[in-house]
Short mmCIF file of C-alpha atoms and ligand atoms in Angstrom, two decimals:
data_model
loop_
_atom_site.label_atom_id
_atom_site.label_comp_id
_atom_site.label_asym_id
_atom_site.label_seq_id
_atom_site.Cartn_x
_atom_site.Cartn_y
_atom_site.Cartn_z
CA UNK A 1 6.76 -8.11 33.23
CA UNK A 2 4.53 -11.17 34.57
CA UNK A 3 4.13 -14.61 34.12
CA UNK A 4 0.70 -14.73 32.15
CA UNK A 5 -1.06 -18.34 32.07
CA UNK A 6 -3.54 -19.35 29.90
CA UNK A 7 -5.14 -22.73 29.64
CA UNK A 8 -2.55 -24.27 27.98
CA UNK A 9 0.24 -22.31 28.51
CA UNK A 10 2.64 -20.25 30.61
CA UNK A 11 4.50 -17.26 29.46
CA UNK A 12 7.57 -16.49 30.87
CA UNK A 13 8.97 -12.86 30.74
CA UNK A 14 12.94 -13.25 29.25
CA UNK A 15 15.19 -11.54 31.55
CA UNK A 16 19.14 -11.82 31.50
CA UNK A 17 18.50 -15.35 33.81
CA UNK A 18 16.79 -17.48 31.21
CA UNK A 19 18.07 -15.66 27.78
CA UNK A 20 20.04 -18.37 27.63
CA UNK A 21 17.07 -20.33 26.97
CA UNK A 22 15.58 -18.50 24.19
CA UNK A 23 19.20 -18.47 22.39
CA UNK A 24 19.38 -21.79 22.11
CA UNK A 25 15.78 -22.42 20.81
CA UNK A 26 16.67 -19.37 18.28
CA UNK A 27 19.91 -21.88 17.11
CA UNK A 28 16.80 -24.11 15.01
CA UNK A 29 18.08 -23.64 11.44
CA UNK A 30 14.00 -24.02 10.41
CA UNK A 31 12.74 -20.94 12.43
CA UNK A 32 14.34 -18.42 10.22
CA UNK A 33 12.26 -19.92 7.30
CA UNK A 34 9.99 -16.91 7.39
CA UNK A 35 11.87 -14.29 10.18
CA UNK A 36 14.51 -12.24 10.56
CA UNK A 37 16.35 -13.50 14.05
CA UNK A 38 19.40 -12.21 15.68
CA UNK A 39 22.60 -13.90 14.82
CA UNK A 40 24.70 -13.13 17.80
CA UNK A 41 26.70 -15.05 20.63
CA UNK A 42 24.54 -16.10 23.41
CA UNK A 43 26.40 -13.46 25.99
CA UNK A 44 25.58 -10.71 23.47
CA UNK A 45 22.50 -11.49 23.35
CA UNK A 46 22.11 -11.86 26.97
CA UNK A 47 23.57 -8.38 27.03
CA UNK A 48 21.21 -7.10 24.57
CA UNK A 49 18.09 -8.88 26.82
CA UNK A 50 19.53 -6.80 29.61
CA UNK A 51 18.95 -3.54 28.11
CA UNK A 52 15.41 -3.72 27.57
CA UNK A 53 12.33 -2.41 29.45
CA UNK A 54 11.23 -4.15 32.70
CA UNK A 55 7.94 -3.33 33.03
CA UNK A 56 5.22 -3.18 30.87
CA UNK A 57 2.83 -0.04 31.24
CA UNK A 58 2.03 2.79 29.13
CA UNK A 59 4.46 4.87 27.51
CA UNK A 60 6.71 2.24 27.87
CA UNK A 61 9.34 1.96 24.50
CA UNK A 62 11.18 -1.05 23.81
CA UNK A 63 10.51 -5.00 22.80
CA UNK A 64 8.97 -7.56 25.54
CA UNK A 65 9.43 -11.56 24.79
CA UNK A 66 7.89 -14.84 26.58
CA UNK A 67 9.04 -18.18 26.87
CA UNK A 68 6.06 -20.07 25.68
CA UNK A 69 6.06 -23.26 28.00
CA UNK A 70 3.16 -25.89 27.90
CA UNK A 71 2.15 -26.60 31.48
CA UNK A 72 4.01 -29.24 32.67
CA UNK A 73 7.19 -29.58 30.77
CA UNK A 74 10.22 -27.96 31.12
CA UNK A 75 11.04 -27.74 27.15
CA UNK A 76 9.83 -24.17 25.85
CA UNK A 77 7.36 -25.05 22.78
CA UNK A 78 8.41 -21.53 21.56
CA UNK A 79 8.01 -17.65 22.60
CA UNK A 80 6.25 -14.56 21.34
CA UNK A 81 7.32 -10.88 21.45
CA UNK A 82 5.82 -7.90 21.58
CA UNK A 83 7.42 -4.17 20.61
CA UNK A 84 5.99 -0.96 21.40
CA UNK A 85 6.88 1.96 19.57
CA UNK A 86 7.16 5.59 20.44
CA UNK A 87 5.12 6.79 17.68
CA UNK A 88 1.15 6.75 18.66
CA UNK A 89 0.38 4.05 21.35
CA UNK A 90 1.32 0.83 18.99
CA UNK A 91 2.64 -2.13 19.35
CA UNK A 92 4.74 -4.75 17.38
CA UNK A 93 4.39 -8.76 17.86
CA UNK A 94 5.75 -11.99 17.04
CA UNK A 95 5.73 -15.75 17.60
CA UNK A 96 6.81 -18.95 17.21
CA UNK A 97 6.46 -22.69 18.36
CA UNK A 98 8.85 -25.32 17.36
CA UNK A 99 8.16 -27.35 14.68
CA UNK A 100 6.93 -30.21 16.86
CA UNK A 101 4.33 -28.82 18.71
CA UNK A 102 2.57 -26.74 15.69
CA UNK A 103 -1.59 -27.31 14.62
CA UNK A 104 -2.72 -27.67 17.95
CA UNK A 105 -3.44 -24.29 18.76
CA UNK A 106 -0.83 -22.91 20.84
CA UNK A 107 0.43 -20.03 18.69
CA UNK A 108 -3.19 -18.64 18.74
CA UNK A 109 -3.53 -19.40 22.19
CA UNK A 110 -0.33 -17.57 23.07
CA UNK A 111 -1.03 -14.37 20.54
CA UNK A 112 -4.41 -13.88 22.15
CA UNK A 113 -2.94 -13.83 25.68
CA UNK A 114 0.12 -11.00 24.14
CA UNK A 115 -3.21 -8.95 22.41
CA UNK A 116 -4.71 -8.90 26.28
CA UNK A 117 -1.26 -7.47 27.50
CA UNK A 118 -0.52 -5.08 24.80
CA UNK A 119 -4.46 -3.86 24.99
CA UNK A 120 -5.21 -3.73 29.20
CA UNK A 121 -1.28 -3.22 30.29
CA UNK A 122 0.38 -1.74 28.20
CA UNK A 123 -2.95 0.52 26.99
CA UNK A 124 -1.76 0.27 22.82
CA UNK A 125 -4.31 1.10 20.57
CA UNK A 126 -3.49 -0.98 18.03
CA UNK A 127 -1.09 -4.17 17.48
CA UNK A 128 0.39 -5.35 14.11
CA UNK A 129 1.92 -8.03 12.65
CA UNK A 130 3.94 -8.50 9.39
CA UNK A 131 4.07 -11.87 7.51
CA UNK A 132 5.50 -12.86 4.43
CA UNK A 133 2.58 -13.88 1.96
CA UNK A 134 4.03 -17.55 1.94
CA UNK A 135 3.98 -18.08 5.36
CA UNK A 136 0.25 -19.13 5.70
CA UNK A 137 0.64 -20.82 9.01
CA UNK A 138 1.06 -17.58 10.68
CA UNK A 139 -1.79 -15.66 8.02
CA UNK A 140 -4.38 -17.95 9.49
CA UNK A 141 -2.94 -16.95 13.01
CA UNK A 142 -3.38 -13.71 12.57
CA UNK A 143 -6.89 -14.65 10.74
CA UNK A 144 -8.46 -16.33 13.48
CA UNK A 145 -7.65 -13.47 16.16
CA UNK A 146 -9.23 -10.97 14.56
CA UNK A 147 -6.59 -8.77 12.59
CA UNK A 148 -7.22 -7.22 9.30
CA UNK A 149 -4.77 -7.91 6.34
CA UNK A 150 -3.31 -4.52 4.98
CA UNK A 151 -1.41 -3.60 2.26
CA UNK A 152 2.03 -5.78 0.93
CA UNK A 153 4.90 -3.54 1.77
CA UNK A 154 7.77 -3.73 -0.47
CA UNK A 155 10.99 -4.86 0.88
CA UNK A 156 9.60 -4.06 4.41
CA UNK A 157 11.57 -6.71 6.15
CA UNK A 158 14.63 -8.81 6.11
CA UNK A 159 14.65 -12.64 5.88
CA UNK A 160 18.54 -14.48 6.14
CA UNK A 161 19.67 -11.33 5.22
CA UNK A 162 17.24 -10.76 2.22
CA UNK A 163 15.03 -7.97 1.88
CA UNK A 164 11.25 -9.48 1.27
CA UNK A 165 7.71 -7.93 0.67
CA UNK A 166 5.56 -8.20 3.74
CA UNK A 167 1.71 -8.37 4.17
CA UNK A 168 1.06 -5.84 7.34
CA UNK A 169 -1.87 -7.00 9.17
CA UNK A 170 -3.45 -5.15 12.01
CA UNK A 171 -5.96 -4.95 14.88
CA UNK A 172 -7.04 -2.00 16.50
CA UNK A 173 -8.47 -1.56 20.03
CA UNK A 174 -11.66 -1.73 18.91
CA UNK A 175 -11.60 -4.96 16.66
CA UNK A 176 -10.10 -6.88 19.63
CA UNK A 177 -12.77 -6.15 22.04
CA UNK A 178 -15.15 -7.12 19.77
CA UNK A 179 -13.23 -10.56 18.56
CA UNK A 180 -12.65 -10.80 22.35
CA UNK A 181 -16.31 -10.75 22.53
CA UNK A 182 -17.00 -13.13 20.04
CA UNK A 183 -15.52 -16.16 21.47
CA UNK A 184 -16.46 -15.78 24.82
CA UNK A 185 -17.52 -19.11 26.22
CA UNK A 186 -21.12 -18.30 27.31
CA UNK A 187 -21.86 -18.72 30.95
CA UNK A 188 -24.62 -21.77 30.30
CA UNK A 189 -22.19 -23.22 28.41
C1 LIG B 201 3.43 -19.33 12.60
C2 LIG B 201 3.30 -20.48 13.56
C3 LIG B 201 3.55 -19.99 15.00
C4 LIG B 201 1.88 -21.05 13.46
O1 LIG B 201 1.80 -22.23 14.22
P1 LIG B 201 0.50 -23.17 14.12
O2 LIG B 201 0.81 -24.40 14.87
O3 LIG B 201 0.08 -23.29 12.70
O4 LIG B 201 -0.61 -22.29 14.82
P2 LIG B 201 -1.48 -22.71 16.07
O5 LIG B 201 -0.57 -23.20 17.15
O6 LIG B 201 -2.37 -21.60 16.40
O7 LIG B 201 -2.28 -23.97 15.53
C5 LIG B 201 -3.34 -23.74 14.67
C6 LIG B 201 -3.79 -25.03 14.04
O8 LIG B 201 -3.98 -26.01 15.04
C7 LIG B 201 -5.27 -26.63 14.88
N1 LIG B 201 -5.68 -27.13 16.19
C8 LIG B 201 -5.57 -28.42 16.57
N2 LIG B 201 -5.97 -28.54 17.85
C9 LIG B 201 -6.35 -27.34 18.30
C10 LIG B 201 -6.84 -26.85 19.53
N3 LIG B 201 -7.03 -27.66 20.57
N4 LIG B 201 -7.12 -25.52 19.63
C11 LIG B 201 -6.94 -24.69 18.58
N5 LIG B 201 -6.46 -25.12 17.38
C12 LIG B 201 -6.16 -26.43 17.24
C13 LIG B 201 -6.11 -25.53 14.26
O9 LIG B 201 -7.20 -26.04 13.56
C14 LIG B 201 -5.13 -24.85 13.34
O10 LIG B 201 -5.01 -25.45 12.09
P3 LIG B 201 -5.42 -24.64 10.74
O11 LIG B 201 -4.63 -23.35 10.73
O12 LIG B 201 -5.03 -25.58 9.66
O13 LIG B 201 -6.88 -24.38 10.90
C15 LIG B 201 4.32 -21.62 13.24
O14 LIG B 201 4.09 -22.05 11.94
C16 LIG B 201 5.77 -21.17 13.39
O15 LIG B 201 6.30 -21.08 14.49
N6 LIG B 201 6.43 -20.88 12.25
C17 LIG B 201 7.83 -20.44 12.25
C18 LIG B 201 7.98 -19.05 12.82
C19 LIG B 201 7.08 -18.05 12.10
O16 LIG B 201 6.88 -18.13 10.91
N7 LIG B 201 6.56 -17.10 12.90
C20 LIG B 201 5.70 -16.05 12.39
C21 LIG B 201 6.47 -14.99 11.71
S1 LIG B 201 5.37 -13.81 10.96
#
């Protein structure tokens, strides 16, 4: 896994050296609002960081996470995953940025930087993403990068220990070149 940069940001792979970091940003009582987050010690979870995949290519099976950090401070404004599946070349993702740093962009910014990963490294052919209807934050994430809302599946996901109906959205291969396409900056510009 690599460090991927963006304007804004820098994403930085989670490895057994700085789970420690994303524990304690996953202690926020607020993030679990709308997610289903592991409850465990931080050395289990380190342990459980230190069983997944290291690299990121195709074929590879397993979940991938980021430390989202803003350039220039040493706080993490939040991380994204992304899961890959064994079943037909698709992947899995999530995000979040603490509370403080939300509506100025960098959830999108950091989803569209995981969609170029997922698409050119790890070769998926299609990405989703499963929201609870309330959570419209995270709708007009998904929105704005190009993914089509599916159908409301029933129970299809856990919140503090709940089961809840989820809206699956999706973007194929295909829809993110073209979105991709659509806001690049044009060269005169
Ligand atoms: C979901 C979540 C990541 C969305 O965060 P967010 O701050 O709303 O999303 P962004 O960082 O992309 O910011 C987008 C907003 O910033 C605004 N914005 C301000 N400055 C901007 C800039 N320079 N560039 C782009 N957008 C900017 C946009 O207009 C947009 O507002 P709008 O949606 O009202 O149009 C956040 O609410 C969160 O972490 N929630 C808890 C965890 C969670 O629910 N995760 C998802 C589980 S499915």
């Amino acid at each position: 896994m690599k460090v991927i940069r963006t304007q804004r940001l820098r994403l930085v792979p989670v490895t057994t050296q700085n789970a420690a970091v994303l524990w304690r940003l996953l202690q926020a009582p607020d993030l679990r609002m709308f997610q289903d987050l592991p409850n465990l010690s931080a050395g289990a979870f380190r342990a459980m960081v230190g069983t997944r995949p290291k690299r990121l290519r195709p074929g590879a099976v397993g979940r991938f996470e980021w430390l989202v950090y803003l350039h220039r401070m040493r706080r993490p404004a939040g991380w994204v995953s992304l899961r890959l599946s064994e079943r037909d070349d698709a992947g899995e993702i999530g995000y979040t940025i603490v509370r403080e740093l939300r509506n100025r962009g960098f959830a999108t910014e950091a989803v569209r930087a995981l969609l170029e990963e997922a698409f050119l490294r790890g070769k998926v052919n299609r990405v989703s993403a499963y929201c609870v209807p309330g959570n419209r934050p995270s709708r007009n994430v998904l929105d704005r990068l190009g993914f089509r809302e599916g159908a409301l599946v029933h129970n299809g996901a856990s919140v503090a220990g709940e089961a809840v109906d989820v809206l699956h959205h999706v973007i194929s291969r295909r829809d993110w070149t073209q979105s991709a396409k659509a806001i690049e900056i044009p060269a005169s510009a």
